[in-house]
Coordinates of C-alpha atoms and ligand atoms in Angstrom, one line a residue:
X1 CA 133.2 162.2 -102.6
X2 CA 132.9 158.8 -104.9
X3 CA 134.7 157.2 -107.5
X4 CA 135.1 159.0 -110.8
X5 CA 136.5 156.7 -113.8
X6 CA 137.8 158.9 -116.6
X7 CA 138.4 157.2 -120.0
X8 CA 140.7 159.0 -122.3
X9 CA 140.4 158.1 -126.1
X10 CA 143.1 158.0 -128.7
X11 CA 142.9 161.6 -129.9
X12 CA 143.0 163.0 -126.3
X13 CA 146.3 161.5 -125.7
X14 CA 147.9 161.8 -129.2
X15 CA 150.5 164.5 -128.0
X16 CA 152.3 165.4 -125.0
X17 CA 150.6 168.2 -124.6
X18 CA 147.2 166.6 -124.8
X19 CA 148.6 164.0 -122.0
X20 CA 149.3 166.9 -119.9
X21 CA 145.7 168.3 -120.3
X22 CA 144.0 165.0 -119.7
X23 CA 146.4 164.7 -116.7
X24 CA 145.0 167.9 -115.2
X25 CA 141.2 166.7 -115.4
X26 CA 142.4 163.7 -113.6
X27 CA 144.1 165.9 -110.9
X28 CA 141.2 168.3 -110.8
X29 CA 138.8 165.5 -110.0
X30 CA 141.1 163.9 -107.4
X31 CA 141.6 167.4 -105.8
X32 CA 137.8 167.8 -105.3
X33 CA 138.2 164.6 -103.0
X34 CA 137.2 161.9 -105.6
X35 CA 139.0 158.5 -106.0
X36 CA 140.2 158.8 -109.6
X37 CA 140.7 155.4 -112.0
X38 CA 141.9 156.7 -115.5
X39 CA 141.8 154.2 -118.5
X40 CA 143.6 155.2 -121.7
X41 CA 143.5 154.2 -125.3
X42 CA 146.6 153.7 -127.7
X43 CA 147.7 157.3 -128.6
X44 CA 146.4 158.7 -132.2
X45 CA 146.6 156.2 -134.7
X46 CA 148.8 154.2 -133.1
X47 CA 146.4 151.0 -133.3
X48 CA 146.0 151.3 -136.9
X49 CA 149.8 151.9 -137.3
X50 CA 150.6 148.6 -135.6
X51 CA 148.0 146.9 -137.7
X52 CA 149.7 147.9 -140.8
X53 CA 153.0 147.4 -139.5
X54 CA 151.7 143.5 -138.8
X55 CA 150.6 143.5 -142.4
X56 CA 153.8 144.7 -143.7
X57 CA 155.4 141.3 -142.5
X58 CA 152.3 138.8 -143.3
X59 CA 149.2 138.9 -144.8
X60 CA 147.4 136.7 -142.0
X61 CA 148.9 137.7 -138.6
X62 CA 148.6 135.2 -136.1
X63 CA 145.9 136.5 -133.7
X64 CA 147.8 135.7 -130.6
X65 CA 150.8 137.9 -131.6
X66 CA 148.6 140.4 -132.8
X67 CA 147.3 140.9 -129.3
X68 CA 150.8 140.7 -127.9
X69 CA 151.6 143.9 -130.6
X70 CA 148.5 145.6 -129.9
X71 CA 148.4 145.8 -126.6
X72 CA 151.8 147.8 -126.5
X73 CA 149.9 150.8 -127.8
X74 CA 148.1 151.2 -124.4
X75 CA 151.0 150.4 -122.7
X76 CA 152.6 153.5 -124.0
X77 CA 149.9 155.8 -123.1
X78 CA 149.7 154.6 -119.3
X79 CA 153.1 155.3 -118.2
X80 CA 153.1 158.7 -120.1
X81 CA 149.8 159.4 -118.2
X82 CA 151.2 158.4 -114.9
X83 CA 154.1 160.4 -115.3
X84 CA 152.2 163.5 -116.3
X85 CA 150.2 163.2 -113.3
X86 CA 153.1 162.8 -111.2
X87 CA 154.7 166.1 -112.7
X88 CA 151.4 167.8 -111.7
X89 CA 152.2 166.8 -107.8
X90 CA 149.8 163.8 -107.4
X91 CA 150.4 160.5 -106.7
X92 CA 149.8 158.0 -109.6
X93 CA 150.5 154.4 -110.5
X94 CA 149.8 152.7 -113.9
X95 CA 148.8 149.2 -114.5
X96 CA 148.3 147.0 -117.7
X97 CA 145.3 144.9 -118.2
X98 CA 147.2 141.7 -116.7
X99 CA 148.4 143.6 -113.6
X100 CA 144.9 144.6 -112.6
X101 CA 143.6 140.7 -113.4
X102 CA 141.2 141.8 -116.2
X103 CA 140.8 138.0 -117.3
X104 CA 139.2 137.3 -120.7
X105 CA 138.4 134.2 -122.7
X106 CA 141.0 133.1 -125.3
X107 CA 139.2 134.5 -128.5
X108 CA 142.3 136.7 -129.6
X109 CA 141.6 140.4 -131.0
X110 CA 137.8 140.0 -129.9
X111 CA 138.1 138.7 -126.2
X112 CA 135.2 138.7 -123.5
X113 CA 136.0 139.6 -120.2
X114 CA 135.5 137.0 -117.6
X115 CA 136.5 138.5 -114.3
X116 CA 138.3 141.5 -113.0
X117 CA 140.1 141.7 -109.6
X118 CA 139.5 144.8 -107.8
X119 CA 142.0 144.1 -105.1
X120 CA 145.1 146.1 -106.3
X121 CA 143.2 148.9 -107.9
X122 CA 141.3 149.5 -104.5
X123 CA 144.5 149.3 -102.5
X124 CA 146.4 151.9 -104.8
X125 CA 142.8 154.3 -104.7
X126 CA 142.8 154.1 -100.9
X127 CA 146.6 155.0 -100.9
X128 CA 145.5 158.2 -102.5
X129 CA 146.8 157.3 -105.8
X130 CA 145.5 158.0 -109.3
X131 CA 145.2 154.4 -110.7
X132 CA 145.8 154.4 -114.6
X133 CA 144.8 151.2 -116.4
X134 CA 145.3 150.2 -120.0
X135 CA 142.2 149.9 -121.7
X136 CA 141.3 147.3 -124.5
X137 CA 143.4 144.6 -123.1
X138 CA 143.4 141.7 -120.7
X139 CA 145.1 138.3 -120.3
X140 CA 143.5 134.6 -120.7
X141 CA 143.5 132.0 -118.3
X142 CA 147.1 130.7 -119.5
X143 CA 148.5 134.0 -119.5
X144 CA 148.4 134.9 -123.0
X145 CA 147.8 139.0 -123.6
X146 CA 144.2 139.4 -125.3
X147 CA 142.3 142.4 -126.5
X148 CA 138.6 143.0 -126.7
X149 CA 138.0 144.3 -130.2
X150 CA 138.6 147.6 -131.7
X151 CA 137.3 150.5 -129.6
X152 CA 137.5 148.5 -126.6
X153 CA 138.9 150.9 -124.2
X154 CA 135.3 152.2 -123.5
X155 CA 134.4 148.5 -122.5
X156 CA 137.2 148.4 -120.4
X157 CA 136.2 151.6 -118.3
X158 CA 132.7 150.7 -117.8
X159 CA 133.6 147.3 -116.6
X160 CA 136.3 148.7 -114.2
X161 CA 133.5 151.0 -112.9
X162 CA 130.8 148.2 -112.7
X163 CA 133.5 146.0 -110.9
X164 CA 134.6 148.9 -108.2
X165 CA 131.1 149.0 -107.2
X166 CA 131.3 146.0 -105.3
X167 CA 134.4 147.0 -103.3
X168 CA 133.9 148.1 -99.8
X169 CA 133.6 150.8 -98.4
X170 CA 130.8 151.3 -101.2
X171 CA 130.9 154.6 -103.0
X172 CA 129.1 156.3 -105.8
X173 CA 130.8 155.7 -109.1
X174 CA 130.5 157.8 -112.3
X175 CA 132.1 157.3 -115.5
X176 CA 133.2 160.1 -117.8
X177 CA 134.2 159.2 -121.5
X178 CA 136.5 162.2 -123.0
X179 CA 136.4 162.2 -126.7
X180 CA 137.0 164.4 -129.6
X181 CA 133.2 165.2 -129.6
X182 CA 131.5 167.2 -126.8
X183 CA 128.5 164.8 -126.5
X184 CA 125.8 163.1 -128.0
X185 CA 123.7 164.9 -130.9
X186 CA 120.4 164.4 -132.1
X187 CA 121.9 163.4 -135.2
X188 CA 125.3 163.8 -137.0
X189 CA 125.8 167.3 -137.1
X190 CA 128.4 167.0 -140.1
X191 CA 125.2 166.0 -142.2
X192 CA 122.5 168.1 -140.3
X193 CA 123.9 171.4 -139.2
X194 CA 120.9 172.0 -136.7
X195 CA 121.6 168.8 -134.8
X196 CA 121.7 169.7 -131.3
X197 CA 123.9 168.4 -128.5
X198 CA 121.4 166.4 -125.8
X199 CA 121.8 166.9 -122.0
X200 CA 121.2 163.3 -121.4
X201 CA 119.9 160.2 -123.1
X202 CA 118.8 156.9 -121.8
X203 CA 120.9 153.6 -122.0
X204 CA 118.2 152.1 -124.0
X205 CA 117.9 155.0 -126.3
X206 CA 121.9 155.4 -126.7
X207 CA 121.9 151.6 -127.3
X208 CA 119.4 151.8 -130.2
X209 CA 121.2 154.9 -131.8
X210 CA 124.7 153.2 -131.6
X211 CA 123.2 150.3 -133.4
X212 CA 121.7 152.4 -136.3
X213 CA 125.0 154.1 -136.8
X214 CA 125.3 157.2 -134.4
X215 CA 129.2 156.3 -133.5
X216 CA 130.6 158.0 -130.5
X217 CA 130.4 154.9 -128.0
X218 CA 130.9 151.2 -128.5
X219 CA 127.7 149.3 -127.7
X220 CA 129.0 147.0 -125.7
X221 CA 130.0 149.4 -123.1
X222 CA 126.7 150.8 -122.9
X223 CA 125.3 147.4 -122.5
X224 CA 127.5 147.3 -119.5
X225 CA 126.6 150.6 -118.2
X226 CA 123.0 149.5 -118.5
X227 CA 123.3 146.0 -116.8
X228 CA 125.5 147.4 -114.0
X229 CA 123.8 150.8 -113.5
X230 CA 126.8 152.8 -114.0
X231 CA 126.1 156.8 -115.2
X232 CA 128.1 157.6 -117.9
X233 CA 129.0 161.1 -119.3
X234 CA 130.4 161.7 -123.0
X235 CA 132.3 164.9 -123.0
X236 CA 135.0 166.5 -125.0
X237 CA 138.7 166.4 -123.7
X238 CA 139.6 169.7 -125.3
X239 CA 137.0 171.9 -123.1
X240 CA 135.2 171.9 -119.6
X241 CA 131.7 172.0 -121.0
X242 CA 129.3 169.4 -119.6
X243 CA 128.6 166.5 -122.2
X244 CA 125.6 164.2 -122.3
X245 CA 124.7 162.0 -119.8
X246 CA 123.9 158.2 -120.5
X247 CA 121.9 157.2 -117.7
X248 CA 118.5 154.9 -116.7
X249 CA 115.5 156.4 -118.3
X250 CA 114.1 159.9 -116.4
X251 CA 110.6 161.0 -116.3
X252 CA 111.0 163.8 -118.8
X253 CA 112.5 161.8 -121.5
X254 CA 109.0 160.0 -121.8
X255 CA 107.4 163.4 -123.1
X256 CA 109.7 163.1 -125.9
X257 CA 108.5 160.8 -128.6
X258 CA 112.0 160.9 -130.8
X259 CA 115.3 161.8 -129.1
X260 CA 117.5 161.3 -132.4
X261 CA 117.8 160.1 -135.8
X262 CA 120.6 158.3 -137.5
X263 CA 121.8 157.0 -140.7
X264 CA 123.7 153.8 -141.9
X265 CA 124.8 154.7 -145.6
X266 CA 126.0 151.6 -147.1
X267 CA 123.5 148.8 -146.5
X268 CA 122.3 146.1 -148.9
X269 CA 118.8 144.7 -149.0
X270 CA 118.3 141.0 -149.5
X271 CA 115.1 139.3 -150.0
X272 CA 114.7 135.7 -150.0
X273 CA 111.2 135.3 -151.9
X274 CA 108.6 132.4 -152.3
X275 CA 110.2 130.4 -149.5
X276 CA 107.9 127.6 -148.3
X277 CA 105.8 129.0 -145.4
X278 CA 106.9 126.3 -142.8
X279 CA 108.8 125.9 -139.8
X280 CA 112.6 125.9 -139.5
X281 CA 113.2 128.4 -143.1
X282 CA 114.1 131.4 -141.2
X283 CA 116.3 129.3 -138.5
X284 CA 118.3 127.6 -141.6
X285 CA 118.8 130.8 -143.4
X286 CA 120.2 133.0 -140.5
X287 CA 122.4 130.0 -139.0
X288 CA 124.0 129.9 -142.0
X289 CA 124.5 133.4 -141.9
X290 CA 125.5 133.4 -138.2
X291 CA 127.8 130.5 -139.0
X292 CA 130.0 133.2 -141.4
X293 CA 129.7 136.1 -139.0
X294 CA 127.6 137.8 -141.4
X295 CA 125.9 140.6 -138.9
X296 CA 122.3 140.7 -140.4
X297 CA 120.5 144.0 -139.3
X298 CA 117.0 144.9 -140.3
X299 CA 114.7 141.7 -140.7
X300 CA 111.2 141.9 -142.0
X301 CA 109.1 139.1 -142.5
X302 CA 105.6 139.0 -143.4
X303 CA 102.8 136.7 -143.0
X304 CA 103.0 134.7 -145.9
X305 CA 100.0 134.0 -148.5
X306 CA 99.4 130.6 -150.6
X307 CA 101.6 128.6 -148.5
X308 CA 104.8 130.8 -149.3
X309 CA 106.4 133.7 -147.6
X310 CA 109.3 136.3 -148.2
X311 CA 112.2 136.9 -145.8
X312 CA 113.7 140.4 -146.1
X313 CA 116.7 141.8 -144.6
X314 CA 119.9 143.9 -144.6
X315 CA 123.5 143.2 -144.1
X316 CA 126.4 145.7 -144.6
X317 CA 126.9 146.2 -148.2
X318 CA 130.4 145.1 -147.9
X319 CA 129.0 141.7 -147.0
X320 CA 126.8 141.7 -149.8
X321 CA 128.8 139.2 -152.1
X322 CA 129.5 136.7 -149.4
X323 CA 125.9 136.6 -148.3
X324 CA 124.7 136.1 -151.7
X325 CA 127.0 133.4 -152.4
X326 CA 126.1 131.6 -149.0
X327 CA 122.3 132.0 -149.7
X328 CA 121.8 131.0 -153.3
X329 CA 122.5 127.4 -153.0
X330 CA 119.9 127.2 -150.1
X331 CA 117.5 129.0 -151.9
X332 CA 117.7 126.8 -154.6
X333 CA 117.3 123.8 -152.5
X334 CA 114.1 125.7 -150.9
X335 CA 112.9 126.4 -154.4
X336 CA 113.0 130.2 -153.7
X337 CA 114.5 133.4 -155.2
X338 CA 117.1 135.6 -153.9
X339 CA 116.8 139.1 -154.8
X340 CA 119.0 142.0 -154.0
X341 CA 119.8 145.6 -154.1
X342 CA 123.0 146.8 -152.9
X343 CA 122.5 150.8 -153.0
X344 CA 120.2 151.5 -149.9
X345 CA 120.7 153.3 -146.8
X346 CA 118.6 153.2 -143.5
X347 CA 117.2 156.0 -141.6
X348 CA 116.1 155.6 -137.8
X349 CA 114.5 157.5 -135.3
X350 CA 114.8 156.5 -131.6
X351 CA 113.1 157.6 -128.6
X352 CA 111.6 156.1 -125.3
X353 CA 108.6 158.5 -125.5
X354 CA 107.5 156.1 -128.2
X355 CA 106.5 153.8 -125.4
X356 CA 104.0 156.4 -124.7
X357 CA 103.2 158.3 -127.7
X358 CA 101.1 157.2 -130.6
X359 CA 101.6 158.4 -134.4
X360 CA 105.1 158.8 -134.6
X361 CA 105.4 156.3 -137.4
X362 CA 102.9 158.2 -139.2
X363 CA 104.8 161.2 -138.7
X364 CA 108.0 160.1 -140.1
X365 CA 106.4 158.4 -143.2
X366 CA 104.5 161.4 -143.9
X367 CA 107.4 163.9 -143.7
X368 CA 109.2 161.4 -146.1
X369 CA 106.1 160.9 -148.2
X370 CA 106.0 164.7 -148.8
X371 CA 109.6 164.7 -150.1
X372 CA 108.6 161.7 -152.5
X373 CA 111.2 159.5 -150.5
X374 CA 110.3 156.0 -151.3
X375 CA 110.5 153.3 -148.4
X376 CA 112.0 150.0 -149.4
X377 CA 111.5 148.3 -146.2
X378 CA 110.3 149.2 -142.5
X379 CA 110.8 147.7 -139.2
X380 CA 109.8 148.9 -136.0
X381 CA 111.2 148.0 -132.3
X382 CA 109.8 149.2 -129.1
X383 CA 111.6 152.7 -129.3
X384 CA 112.8 152.6 -132.9
X385 CA 111.4 153.0 -136.4
X386 CA 113.6 152.4 -139.2
X387 CA 113.2 153.0 -142.7
X388 CA 115.2 151.6 -145.9
X389 CA 115.7 154.2 -148.7
X390 CA 117.7 154.7 -151.8
X391 CA 121.0 155.5 -150.9
X392 CA 120.7 158.7 -153.2
X393 CA 117.8 159.8 -151.0
X394 CA 119.5 158.6 -147.6
X395 CA 121.1 162.0 -146.4
X396 CA 117.7 163.9 -147.5
X397 CA 115.7 161.6 -145.6
X398 CA 117.8 162.3 -142.4
X399 CA 117.3 165.9 -142.7
X400 CA 113.8 165.7 -143.3
X401 CA 113.1 163.2 -140.5
X402 CA 115.3 165.6 -137.9
X403 CA 113.0 168.4 -138.8
X404 CA 109.7 166.8 -138.8
X405 CA 110.4 166.1 -135.2
X406 CA 111.7 169.6 -134.4
X407 CA 114.9 167.7 -132.9
X408 CA 117.0 170.9 -133.2
X409 CA 114.8 172.6 -130.9
X410 CA 115.2 171.7 -127.0
X411 CA 112.5 170.3 -125.1
X412 CA 111.2 173.1 -122.9
X413 CA 110.3 170.9 -119.9
X414 CA 112.9 170.5 -117.0
X415 CA 115.6 168.3 -118.3
X416 CA 117.3 167.5 -115.0
X417 CA 119.4 164.1 -114.6
X418 CA 118.9 162.3 -111.3
X419 CA 121.6 159.8 -111.1
X420 CA 122.0 159.6 -107.4
X421 CA 122.9 156.0 -106.6
X422 CA 121.0 154.5 -103.6
X423 CA 123.3 153.0 -101.2
X424 CA 123.2 149.4 -102.0
X425 CA 121.3 146.7 -99.9
X426 CA 123.0 143.3 -99.0
X427 CA 120.7 141.7 -101.7
X428 CA 121.4 144.2 -104.7
X429 CA 125.2 143.9 -103.6
X430 CA 124.7 139.8 -104.1
X431 CA 123.1 140.1 -107.1
X432 CA 125.8 142.7 -108.4
X433 CA 128.7 140.1 -107.5
X434 CA 126.6 137.1 -109.5
X435 CA 125.9 139.3 -112.6
X436 CA 129.7 140.5 -112.5
X437 CA 130.6 136.9 -112.7
X438 CA 128.7 136.4 -115.9
X439 CA 129.7 139.7 -117.1
X440 CA 129.5 139.3 -120.9
X441 CA 126.9 136.6 -121.0
X442 CA 123.8 137.7 -123.2
X443 CA 121.3 138.8 -120.6
X444 CA 117.8 137.8 -121.7
X445 CA 115.8 139.2 -119.1
X446 CA 112.4 138.2 -120.0
X447 CA 110.2 136.4 -122.6
X448 CA 106.7 138.3 -123.2
X449 CA 103.7 137.3 -125.1
X450 CA 101.5 139.9 -126.3
X451 CA 97.8 138.4 -126.9
X452 CA 95.6 141.2 -127.5
X453 CA 96.7 142.3 -131.0
X454 CA 95.5 141.2 -134.3
X455 CA 97.3 141.8 -137.7
X456 CA 96.6 143.6 -140.8
X457 CA 98.5 142.5 -144.2
X458 CA 98.4 144.5 -147.2
X459 CA 100.3 142.1 -150.0
X460 CA 101.4 143.8 -153.4
X461 CA 101.0 147.4 -152.9
X462 CA 102.8 149.2 -155.7
X463 CA 106.6 150.2 -154.4
X464 CA 106.0 154.0 -155.0
X465 CA 106.4 156.9 -152.0
X466 CA 103.5 157.9 -150.0
X467 CA 101.4 154.4 -149.7
X468 CA 102.3 153.6 -146.2
X469 CA 101.8 157.2 -145.3
X470 CA 98.4 157.4 -146.6
X471 CA 97.4 154.0 -144.8
X472 CA 98.9 155.1 -141.6
X473 CA 97.1 158.4 -141.7
X474 CA 94.0 157.0 -142.1
X475 CA 94.3 154.3 -139.4
X476 CA 95.6 157.0 -137.0
X477 CA 92.6 159.3 -138.1
X478 CA 90.5 156.6 -137.1
X479 CA 91.9 156.8 -133.7
X480 CA 93.4 153.1 -133.9
X481 CA 96.8 152.5 -132.4
X482 CA 99.4 150.8 -134.1
X483 CA 102.0 148.7 -132.9
X484 CA 104.5 146.5 -134.8
X485 CA 104.9 147.6 -138.4
X486 CA 106.8 145.4 -140.9
X487 CA 107.2 146.2 -144.7
X488 CA 109.3 144.3 -147.3
X489 CA 109.6 144.2 -150.7
X490 CA 108.9 140.9 -152.8
X491 CA 108.4 140.5 -156.4
X492 CA 108.9 144.1 -156.9
X493 CA 106.0 144.9 -154.7
X494 CA 105.7 145.8 -151.2
X495 CA 104.0 143.4 -148.4
X496 CA 103.1 145.4 -145.4
X497 CA 101.9 144.4 -142.2
X498 CA 101.2 145.9 -139.0
X499 CA 99.2 145.2 -135.6
X500 CA 96.7 146.8 -134.0
X501 CA 94.4 146.2 -130.6
X502 CA 92.1 143.2 -131.4
X503 CA 89.2 145.4 -130.7
X504 CA 90.0 147.7 -133.6
X505 CA 91.0 144.8 -136.1
X506 CA 88.0 144.9 -138.1
X507 CA 87.7 148.7 -138.3
X508 CA 91.4 148.8 -139.3
X509 CA 90.7 146.5 -142.0
X510 CA 88.0 148.6 -143.2
X511 CA 90.1 151.9 -143.4
X512 CA 93.0 150.1 -144.6
X513 CA 91.0 148.5 -147.6
X514 CA 89.6 152.0 -148.4
X515 CA 92.6 153.6 -148.9
X516 CA 94.2 150.5 -150.9
X517 CA 91.1 150.6 -153.2
X518 CA 92.2 153.9 -154.2
X519 CA 95.6 152.8 -155.0
X520 CA 95.5 149.6 -157.2
X521 CA 92.9 147.2 -157.8
X522 CA 95.2 144.1 -157.2
X523 CA 96.3 145.0 -153.6
X524 CA 94.7 142.6 -151.2
X525 CA 94.2 143.3 -147.6
X526 CA 93.7 140.6 -145.0
X527 CA 93.1 140.8 -141.2
X528 CA 94.1 137.9 -138.9
X529 CA 92.9 137.9 -135.5
X530 CA 94.4 134.4 -134.4
X531 CA 98.2 135.7 -134.1
X532 CA 100.2 136.8 -131.4
X533 CA 103.5 138.0 -130.7
X534 CA 106.5 136.8 -128.3
X535 CA 108.9 139.4 -127.8
X536 CA 112.5 138.1 -126.0
X537 CA 114.1 141.2 -124.3
X538 CA 117.5 142.0 -123.0
X539 CA 120.9 143.1 -123.4
X540 CA 123.2 142.3 -125.9
X541 CA 120.8 140.9 -128.5
X542 CA 122.7 142.1 -131.3
X543 CA 126.3 142.2 -129.8
X544 CA 126.4 138.3 -129.4
X545 CA 125.8 137.0 -133.0
X546 CA 123.5 134.0 -132.9
X547 CA 120.8 135.3 -130.6
X548 CA 118.3 135.4 -133.3
X549 CA 119.1 132.3 -134.9
X550 CA 119.2 130.6 -131.2
X551 CA 115.3 131.8 -131.0
X552 CA 114.4 130.5 -134.7
X553 CA 116.0 127.4 -133.8
X554 CA 114.1 126.6 -130.6
X555 CA 110.8 127.3 -132.5
X556 CA 112.0 125.2 -135.2
X557 CA 112.7 122.2 -133.0
X558 CA 108.9 122.2 -131.6
X559 CA 107.7 122.9 -135.4
X560 CA 106.2 126.2 -134.8
X561 CA 105.7 128.2 -137.6
X562 CA 107.1 132.1 -137.6
X563 CA 104.9 134.6 -139.3
X564 CA 106.5 137.9 -138.7
X565 CA 109.7 138.7 -137.4
X566 CA 111.4 142.1 -136.1
X567 CA 114.4 142.9 -134.4
X568 CA 116.0 145.6 -132.5
X569 CA 118.9 146.1 -130.1
X570 CA 117.0 144.9 -127.1
X571 CA 114.4 142.9 -128.4
X572 CA 113.6 140.1 -130.6
X573 CA 109.7 139.6 -131.7
X574 CA 108.2 136.9 -133.6
X575 CA 104.4 136.6 -134.3
X576 CA 103.3 133.1 -134.3
X577 CA 99.9 131.3 -134.1
X578 CA 98.0 132.3 -131.0
X579 CA 97.1 128.7 -130.4
X580 CA 100.8 127.9 -130.0
X581 CA 102.3 130.9 -128.6
X582 CA 102.3 130.2 -124.8
X583 CA 104.4 126.8 -126.0
X584 CA 106.6 129.1 -127.8
X585 CA 107.2 131.4 -124.7
X586 CA 108.0 128.4 -122.6
X587 CA 110.4 126.9 -125.1
X588 CA 112.1 130.3 -125.3
X589 CA 112.3 130.9 -121.5
X590 CA 114.0 127.3 -121.4
X591 CA 116.4 128.1 -124.2
X592 CA 117.7 131.3 -122.4
X593 CA 117.7 129.8 -119.2
X594 CA 115.0 131.7 -117.5
X595 CA 113.2 128.5 -115.9
Ligands
LIG1 N1 143.4 151.3 -129.4 C1 142.1 150.3 -129.6 C2 141.6 150.9 -130.9 O1 142.0 151.7 -131.5 C3 141.2 150.5 -128.3 C4 140.3 151.6 -128.0 O2 140.7 152.9 -128.8 O3 139.4 151.9 -127.4 O4 140.6 150.2 -131.4
MG2 MG1 141.7 154.2 -130.6

């Protein structure tokens, strides 16, 4: 016996029959002896239709009234759901967000949750009622209705589950997300038919996959689940089959270097070239973009040469125009040039096993090289590798990668999911209460320095398929483990840098040099033992725009030059001079309130 939170998406309550089917699932969970809390979205395309309706009245609907309008969609669903459950003979009561005290800030249409009052829900649950709550909505401190942003019902469901964990008597809490797919797949089965449904995936893997285009769930809700340790299951509302668990990392997941692959088809690549290699430049560029709400995706910066550096990054293709207009004047002032390419796709592989396995990047690059697919940009995170390819090659690249890691074949080993919530100690409870009070804040958990690595930089590689693959194969053959990889295009050539253990640096340089000699006489290989990395690790690094610019800003203030940048869903990494790395870490800890 525990609390089951069930969330039904728009398609799961689109018709009266579907509402009844959803109601039956809630009733069944109740009859198994659970407390049941149901969160529903607006039916079918209601939210889209309401937005359209508003635009028939005015091109620029005021945000407050928009929220008033959109919140009605969910209100219809909760009432119907409560009626449906009652016709099945169970007790049920529906509540709007305001009625259960989901208090948000006042940023209409994209509000963040400040607090939730569990009391009224707890009372109704204890009275044996199935409680139905409207997703996606809340109320601000002045009593205005707010909404949480598109797809926000997932966030409501997980937030309610988290909040109910602190009510007494404590009971295990689980959250089921009912939707029109039956789970999380190794990649999009519409593109790659061999894609396989996973039994389970870790929060971190799901966050990284969601960030690279594997839809299904809202990143923000997965962040919540991770922060508050809520086990989630994504499953189909049209069947009874088990879906995919999203849970803390399990032992067996570490045996699997890659769990999934994904594609973002419409990206644009921008490269700001020949910027002065001095402190504050990245800060200036990224602050300007954050200020306009432009979400930067991949960022690749290599150590500069001759006092100049190039910074490459991607933005959604639809933001390309706006970004160029913004950056061109800044670049002119800096004496830099802006290059761009609007026809690129990003293909990524994700897996927590990458922390424990080597050679993942090498295998990916080799598979792509064999298909003669050119890599325009490369970035690596803790558990993710992303490459940027020509849009025409995108789908093929995804297939090739999916096959190279045999993602269509199930891991033979034991894949059980341990999700037993331990009874909470008083200390854990106090900690939970504290964290719930800052529910949606960025949670930078640590700032780590990494001192024992050196960097190899390769400048001016011809921009053709296969070169990276040859380099990493040779390095792997020499038994050298590669960590962070960054490749960027500048002046029509590829600059590549990667980190290796300091003890292997000289050997890595020789091996790389030997490969490069065979490619082009004008390519330079350099090694630098005097650099070190700082990793800022946490949850919400990307859903909170501006975290990267806060990192760059803090370092610019103490005039530390950033030599390499790498970002992922859970980590922003910068490489700086080793002499100043401790100072950089201290400054960043202070900037994020860790000291
Ligand atoms: N109805 C809202 C939307 O369509 C919220 C949700 O579906 O999660 O965005
Ligand atoms: Mg919806």
